[in-house]
């Protein structure tokens, strides 16, 4: 009886150790890490999932630091990062720095209905509020040079062109709900 108890106790310890090792291995799994360019190309597959995105900080919102933009290999390739309560805020000193941001990838689908809604807002109010925010503009930023109304009309035309060029009937704008960030040395 003692031998049987000893064997069962040994098996129980062995099983517990094996379970503990498996849990630590799964918790240490690396999150998928992407550049901004890679997210622009492959983001559809990772919407709603926790990922890490690296890029150079091209803009930090001056008023609150609540968001920043990471730039890819070209100026047009950017992703908005919302600081949220976990990061707190970004600061102006981070401009030009390379950041690694962990967050949940989100998507805004730009389709004909979305563009029509933006056009109606422009017509009714003369400005775009929520739609601009989706594009990363919160209405508190100054527009450098030119006519803001004409810029909005041009933006709508570009959006329609992107939709027409898409095989899906929409195109995606990805952003991150940030969880943590660190500067890359």
PDB file of C-alpha atoms in Angstrom:
ATOM      1  CA  UNK A   1       0.000   0.000   0.000  1.00  0.00           C
ATOM      2  CA  UNK A   2       2.864   2.365   0.851  1.00  0.00           C
ATOM      3  CA  UNK A   3       4.499   1.581  -2.492  1.00  0.00           C
ATOM      4  CA  UNK A   4       1.269   2.308  -4.361  1.00  0.00           C
ATOM      5  CA  UNK A   5       0.827   5.626  -2.525  1.00  0.00           C
ATOM      6  CA  UNK A   6       4.443   6.548  -3.247  1.00  0.00           C
ATOM      7  CA  UNK A   7       4.033   5.741  -6.972  1.00  0.00           C
ATOM      8  CA  UNK A   8       0.762   7.700  -7.205  1.00  0.00           C
ATOM      9  CA  UNK A   9       2.345  10.666  -5.389  1.00  0.00           C
ATOM     10  CA  UNK A  10       5.299  10.565  -7.823  1.00  0.00           C
ATOM     11  CA  UNK A  11       2.987  10.463 -10.831  1.00  0.00           C
ATOM     12  CA  UNK A  12       0.977  13.380  -9.429  1.00  0.00           C
ATOM     13  CA  UNK A  13       4.128  15.492  -9.022  1.00  0.00           C
ATOM     14  CA  UNK A  14       5.320  14.541 -12.511  1.00  0.00           C
ATOM     15  CA  UNK A  15       1.952  15.526 -14.027  1.00  0.00           C
ATOM     16  CA  UNK A  16       1.933  18.834 -12.138  1.00  0.00           C
ATOM     17  CA  UNK A  17       5.458  19.658 -13.308  1.00  0.00           C
ATOM     18  CA  UNK A  18       4.565  18.830 -16.911  1.00  0.00           C
ATOM     19  CA  UNK A  19       1.429  21.031 -16.736  1.00  0.00           C
ATOM     20  CA  UNK A  20       3.396  23.899 -15.209  1.00  0.00           C
ATOM     21  CA  UNK A  21       6.043  23.674 -17.934  1.00  0.00           C
ATOM     22  CA  UNK A  22       3.393  23.753 -20.689  1.00  0.00           C
ATOM     23  CA  UNK A  23       1.701  26.818 -19.153  1.00  0.00           C
ATOM     24  CA  UNK A  24       4.961  28.725 -18.892  1.00  0.00           C
ATOM     25  CA  UNK A  25       5.864  27.842 -22.482  1.00  0.00           C
ATOM     26  CA  UNK A  26       2.524  29.105 -23.819  1.00  0.00           C
ATOM     27  CA  UNK A  27       2.684  32.313 -21.766  1.00  0.00           C
ATOM     28  CA  UNK A  28       6.194  33.006 -23.069  1.00  0.00           C
ATOM     29  CA  UNK A  29       5.146  32.700 -26.708  1.00  0.00           C
ATOM     30  CA  UNK A  30       6.211  35.745 -28.649  1.00  0.00           C
ATOM     31  CA  UNK A  31       3.535  37.933 -30.142  1.00  0.00           C
ATOM     32  CA  UNK A  32       3.739  38.410 -33.873  1.00  0.00           C
ATOM     33  CA  UNK A  33       5.822  41.483 -34.669  1.00  0.00           C
ATOM     34  CA  UNK A  34       5.182  43.528 -37.802  1.00  0.00           C
ATOM     35  CA  UNK A  35       6.494  46.630 -39.469  1.00  0.00           C
ATOM     36  CA  UNK A  36       3.946  49.258 -40.463  1.00  0.00           C
ATOM     37  CA  UNK A  37       4.271  48.145 -44.096  1.00  0.00           C
ATOM     38  CA  UNK A  38       3.564  44.517 -43.181  1.00  0.00           C
ATOM     39  CA  UNK A  39       0.453  45.466 -41.194  1.00  0.00           C
ATOM     40  CA  UNK A  40      -0.832  47.469 -44.168  1.00  0.00           C
ATOM     41  CA  UNK A  41      -0.484  44.360 -46.346  1.00  0.00           C
ATOM     42  CA  UNK A  42      -1.467  41.566 -43.932  1.00  0.00           C
ATOM     43  CA  UNK A  43      -3.607  43.311 -41.319  1.00  0.00           C
ATOM     44  CA  UNK A  44      -6.873  41.654 -42.384  1.00  0.00           C
ATOM     45  CA  UNK A  45      -5.682  38.416 -40.822  1.00  0.00           C
ATOM     46  CA  UNK A  46      -4.913  39.953 -37.427  1.00  0.00           C
ATOM     47  CA  UNK A  47      -7.844  42.293 -36.680  1.00  0.00           C
ATOM     48  CA  UNK A  48      -8.910  41.906 -33.062  1.00  0.00           C
ATOM     49  CA  UNK A  49      -5.665  40.179 -32.134  1.00  0.00           C
ATOM     50  CA  UNK A  50      -2.785  41.362 -29.995  1.00  0.00           C
ATOM     51  CA  UNK A  51       0.263  42.193 -32.129  1.00  0.00           C
ATOM     52  CA  UNK A  52       3.462  44.224 -31.933  1.00  0.00           C
ATOM     53  CA  UNK A  53       4.107  46.921 -34.544  1.00  0.00           C
ATOM     54  CA  UNK A  54       7.398  48.764 -35.014  1.00  0.00           C
ATOM     55  CA  UNK A  55       7.919  52.043 -36.809  1.00  0.00           C
ATOM     56  CA  UNK A  56       9.213  55.582 -36.553  1.00  0.00           C
ATOM     57  CA  UNK A  57       7.041  58.119 -34.743  1.00  0.00           C
ATOM     58  CA  UNK A  58       5.992  60.637 -37.396  1.00  0.00           C
ATOM     59  CA  UNK A  59       3.427  62.552 -35.328  1.00  0.00           C
ATOM     60  CA  UNK A  60       2.335  62.909 -31.716  1.00  0.00           C
ATOM     61  CA  UNK A  61      -0.898  64.753 -30.971  1.00  0.00           C
ATOM     62  CA  UNK A  62       0.177  68.022 -29.354  1.00  0.00           C
ATOM     63  CA  UNK A  63      -2.841  68.664 -27.166  1.00  0.00           C
ATOM     64  CA  UNK A  64      -3.132  65.404 -25.259  1.00  0.00           C
ATOM     65  CA  UNK A  65      -0.564  62.932 -26.543  1.00  0.00           C
ATOM     66  CA  UNK A  66      -3.468  60.480 -26.714  1.00  0.00           C
ATOM     67  CA  UNK A  67      -2.277  59.126 -30.044  1.00  0.00           C
ATOM     68  CA  UNK A  68       0.749  58.952 -32.245  1.00  0.00           C
ATOM     69  CA  UNK A  69       1.424  57.773 -35.766  1.00  0.00           C
ATOM     70  CA  UNK A  70       4.084  55.272 -36.721  1.00  0.00           C
ATOM     71  CA  UNK A  71       5.508  55.561 -40.215  1.00  0.00           C
ATOM     72  CA  UNK A  72       6.624  52.718 -42.428  1.00  0.00           C
ATOM     73  CA  UNK A  73       9.097  52.769 -45.286  1.00  0.00           C
ATOM     74  CA  UNK A  74       7.195  55.560 -47.043  1.00  0.00           C
ATOM     75  CA  UNK A  75       5.470  58.646 -45.690  1.00  0.00           C
ATOM     76  CA  UNK A  76       2.041  57.388 -46.832  1.00  0.00           C
ATOM     77  CA  UNK A  77       2.377  54.149 -44.858  1.00  0.00           C
ATOM     78  CA  UNK A  78       1.300  55.012 -41.326  1.00  0.00           C
ATOM     79  CA  UNK A  79      -0.645  53.452 -38.500  1.00  0.00           C
ATOM     80  CA  UNK A  80      -2.388  55.342 -35.716  1.00  0.00           C
ATOM     81  CA  UNK A  81      -1.727  54.205 -32.158  1.00  0.00           C
ATOM     82  CA  UNK A  82      -4.238  55.087 -29.459  1.00  0.00           C
ATOM     83  CA  UNK A  83      -2.482  55.385 -26.098  1.00  0.00           C
ATOM     84  CA  UNK A  84      -5.525  54.484 -24.034  1.00  0.00           C
ATOM     85  CA  UNK A  85      -5.315  54.173 -20.276  1.00  0.00           C
ATOM     86  CA  UNK A  86      -2.558  51.538 -20.343  1.00  0.00           C
ATOM     87  CA  UNK A  87       0.042  53.661 -22.142  1.00  0.00           C
ATOM     88  CA  UNK A  88      -1.291  56.962 -20.860  1.00  0.00           C
ATOM     89  CA  UNK A  89       0.136  59.352 -23.421  1.00  0.00           C
ATOM     90  CA  UNK A  90       2.884  59.852 -25.940  1.00  0.00           C
ATOM     91  CA  UNK A  91       5.164  62.891 -25.825  1.00  0.00           C
ATOM     92  CA  UNK A  92       6.673  65.231 -28.392  1.00  0.00           C
ATOM     93  CA  UNK A  93      10.200  64.037 -27.555  1.00  0.00           C
ATOM     94  CA  UNK A  94       9.298  60.700 -29.154  1.00  0.00           C
ATOM     95  CA  UNK A  95       9.022  62.300 -32.615  1.00  0.00           C
ATOM     96  CA  UNK A  96      11.562  60.651 -34.912  1.00  0.00           C
ATOM     97  CA  UNK A  97      12.138  57.746 -32.497  1.00  0.00           C
ATOM     98  CA  UNK A  98      11.576  54.140 -33.385  1.00  0.00           C
ATOM     99  CA  UNK A  99       8.859  52.596 -31.224  1.00  0.00           C
ATOM    100  CA  UNK A 100       7.731  49.047 -30.624  1.00  0.00           C
ATOM    101  CA  UNK A 101       4.052  49.103 -29.653  1.00  0.00           C
ATOM    102  CA  UNK A 102       2.019  46.175 -28.389  1.00  0.00           C
ATOM    103  CA  UNK A 103      -1.706  46.537 -28.941  1.00  0.00           C
ATOM    104  CA  UNK A 104      -4.907  45.108 -30.341  1.00  0.00           C
ATOM    105  CA  UNK A 105      -5.197  45.662 -34.082  1.00  0.00           C
ATOM    106  CA  UNK A 106      -8.429  47.388 -35.120  1.00  0.00           C
ATOM    107  CA  UNK A 107      -9.863  48.089 -38.562  1.00  0.00           C
ATOM    108  CA  UNK A 108     -12.013  50.765 -40.127  1.00  0.00           C
ATOM    109  CA  UNK A 109     -13.493  49.727 -43.452  1.00  0.00           C
ATOM    110  CA  UNK A 110     -13.859  52.542 -45.940  1.00  0.00           C
ATOM    111  CA  UNK A 111     -16.632  51.749 -48.400  1.00  0.00           C
ATOM    112  CA  UNK A 112     -19.109  53.716 -50.515  1.00  0.00           C
ATOM    113  CA  UNK A 113     -21.513  54.182 -47.593  1.00  0.00           C
ATOM    114  CA  UNK A 114     -18.716  55.530 -45.396  1.00  0.00           C
ATOM    115  CA  UNK A 115     -17.628  58.020 -48.080  1.00  0.00           C
ATOM    116  CA  UNK A 116     -21.241  59.091 -48.670  1.00  0.00           C
ATOM    117  CA  UNK A 117     -21.618  59.726 -44.921  1.00  0.00           C
ATOM    118  CA  UNK A 118     -18.438  61.829 -44.921  1.00  0.00           C
ATOM    119  CA  UNK A 119     -19.630  63.793 -47.953  1.00  0.00           C
ATOM    120  CA  UNK A 120     -22.967  64.491 -46.255  1.00  0.00           C
ATOM    121  CA  UNK A 121     -21.188  65.749 -43.130  1.00  0.00           C
ATOM    122  CA  UNK A 122     -19.020  68.053 -45.202  1.00  0.00           C
ATOM    123  CA  UNK A 123     -22.073  69.384 -46.998  1.00  0.00           C
ATOM    124  CA  UNK A 124     -24.114  69.822 -43.807  1.00  0.00           C
ATOM    125  CA  UNK A 125     -21.481  71.116 -41.429  1.00  0.00           C
ATOM    126  CA  UNK A 126     -18.611  72.155 -43.625  1.00  0.00           C
ATOM    127  CA  UNK A 127     -16.264  69.919 -41.637  1.00  0.00           C
ATOM    128  CA  UNK A 128     -15.788  66.282 -40.852  1.00  0.00           C
ATOM    129  CA  UNK A 129     -15.577  65.297 -37.209  1.00  0.00           C
ATOM    130  CA  UNK A 130     -15.965  61.584 -36.486  1.00  0.00           C
ATOM    131  CA  UNK A 131     -14.865  60.545 -39.949  1.00  0.00           C
ATOM    132  CA  UNK A 132     -11.740  62.676 -39.668  1.00  0.00           C
ATOM    133  CA  UNK A 133     -11.024  61.032 -36.346  1.00  0.00           C
ATOM    134  CA  UNK A 134     -11.171  57.632 -38.034  1.00  0.00           C
ATOM    135  CA  UNK A 135      -8.555  58.853 -40.436  1.00  0.00           C
ATOM    136  CA  UNK A 136      -6.468  60.041 -37.517  1.00  0.00           C
ATOM    137  CA  UNK A 137      -7.427  63.716 -37.590  1.00  0.00           C
ATOM    138  CA  UNK A 138      -9.316  64.946 -34.553  1.00  0.00           C
ATOM    139  CA  UNK A 139     -10.209  68.428 -35.717  1.00  0.00           C
ATOM    140  CA  UNK A 140      -7.729  70.070 -33.349  1.00  0.00           C
ATOM    141  CA  UNK A 141      -4.838  70.047 -35.774  1.00  0.00           C
ATOM    142  CA  UNK A 142      -3.966  72.895 -38.031  1.00  0.00           C
ATOM    143  CA  UNK A 143      -3.965  72.167 -41.726  1.00  0.00           C
ATOM    144  CA  UNK A 144      -0.695  73.290 -43.239  1.00  0.00           C
ATOM    145  CA  UNK A 145      -1.388  75.666 -46.105  1.00  0.00           C
ATOM    146  CA  UNK A 146      -4.111  75.392 -48.721  1.00  0.00           C
ATOM    147  CA  UNK A 147      -7.851  75.315 -48.578  1.00  0.00           C
ATOM    148  CA  UNK A 148      -9.205  72.871 -45.991  1.00  0.00           C
ATOM    149  CA  UNK A 149     -12.505  72.411 -47.878  1.00  0.00           C
ATOM    150  CA  UNK A 150     -10.651  71.553 -51.083  1.00  0.00           C
ATOM    151  CA  UNK A 151      -8.440  69.154 -49.123  1.00  0.00           C
ATOM    152  CA  UNK A 152     -11.562  67.350 -47.904  1.00  0.00           C
ATOM    153  CA  UNK A 153     -12.988  67.111 -51.435  1.00  0.00           C
ATOM    154  CA  UNK A 154      -9.655  65.745 -52.679  1.00  0.00           C
ATOM    155  CA  UNK A 155      -9.582  63.280 -49.795  1.00  0.00           C
ATOM    156  CA  UNK A 156     -13.049  61.997 -50.726  1.00  0.00           C
ATOM    157  CA  UNK A 157     -11.995  61.588 -54.367  1.00  0.00           C
ATOM    158  CA  UNK A 158      -8.904  59.605 -53.324  1.00  0.00           C
ATOM    159  CA  UNK A 159     -11.028  57.424 -51.079  1.00  0.00           C
ATOM    160  CA  UNK A 160     -13.421  56.655 -53.941  1.00  0.00           C
ATOM    161  CA  UNK A 161     -10.475  55.743 -56.177  1.00  0.00           C
ATOM    162  CA  UNK A 162      -9.092  53.347 -53.549  1.00  0.00           C
ATOM    163  CA  UNK A 163     -12.511  51.700 -53.174  1.00  0.00           C
ATOM    164  CA  UNK A 164     -12.834  51.267 -56.947  1.00  0.00           C
ATOM    165  CA  UNK A 165      -9.334  49.787 -57.134  1.00  0.00           C
ATOM    166  CA  UNK A 166     -10.132  47.298 -54.362  1.00  0.00           C
ATOM    167  CA  UNK A 167     -11.451  43.880 -55.237  1.00  0.00           C
ATOM    168  CA  UNK A 168     -13.325  43.767 -51.924  1.00  0.00           C
ATOM    169  CA  UNK A 169     -15.482  46.886 -52.397  1.00  0.00           C
ATOM    170  CA  UNK A 170     -13.707  48.614 -49.489  1.00  0.00           C
ATOM    171  CA  UNK A 171     -10.257  49.297 -48.178  1.00  0.00           C
ATOM    172  CA  UNK A 172      -9.037  49.102 -44.629  1.00  0.00           C
ATOM    173  CA  UNK A 173      -7.434  51.585 -42.306  1.00  0.00           C
ATOM    174  CA  UNK A 174      -5.753  49.826 -39.420  1.00  0.00           C
ATOM    175  CA  UNK A 175      -4.961  51.252 -36.007  1.00  0.00           C
ATOM    176  CA  UNK A 176      -3.758  49.936 -32.671  1.00  0.00           C
ATOM    177  CA  UNK A 177      -5.430  50.172 -29.301  1.00  0.00           C
ATOM    178  CA  UNK A 178      -2.131  50.420 -27.466  1.00  0.00           C
ATOM    179  CA  UNK A 179      -1.241  48.278 -24.487  1.00  0.00           C
ATOM    180  CA  UNK A 180       2.449  49.123 -24.083  1.00  0.00           C
ATOM    181  CA  UNK A 181       5.223  50.868 -25.953  1.00  0.00           C
ATOM    182  CA  UNK A 182       8.971  51.048 -25.764  1.00  0.00           C
ATOM    183  CA  UNK A 183      11.616  52.894 -27.713  1.00  0.00           C
ATOM    184  CA  UNK A 184      13.807  50.757 -29.915  1.00  0.00           C
ATOM    185  CA  UNK A 185      17.482  51.567 -29.593  1.00  0.00           C
TER     186      UNK A 185
END
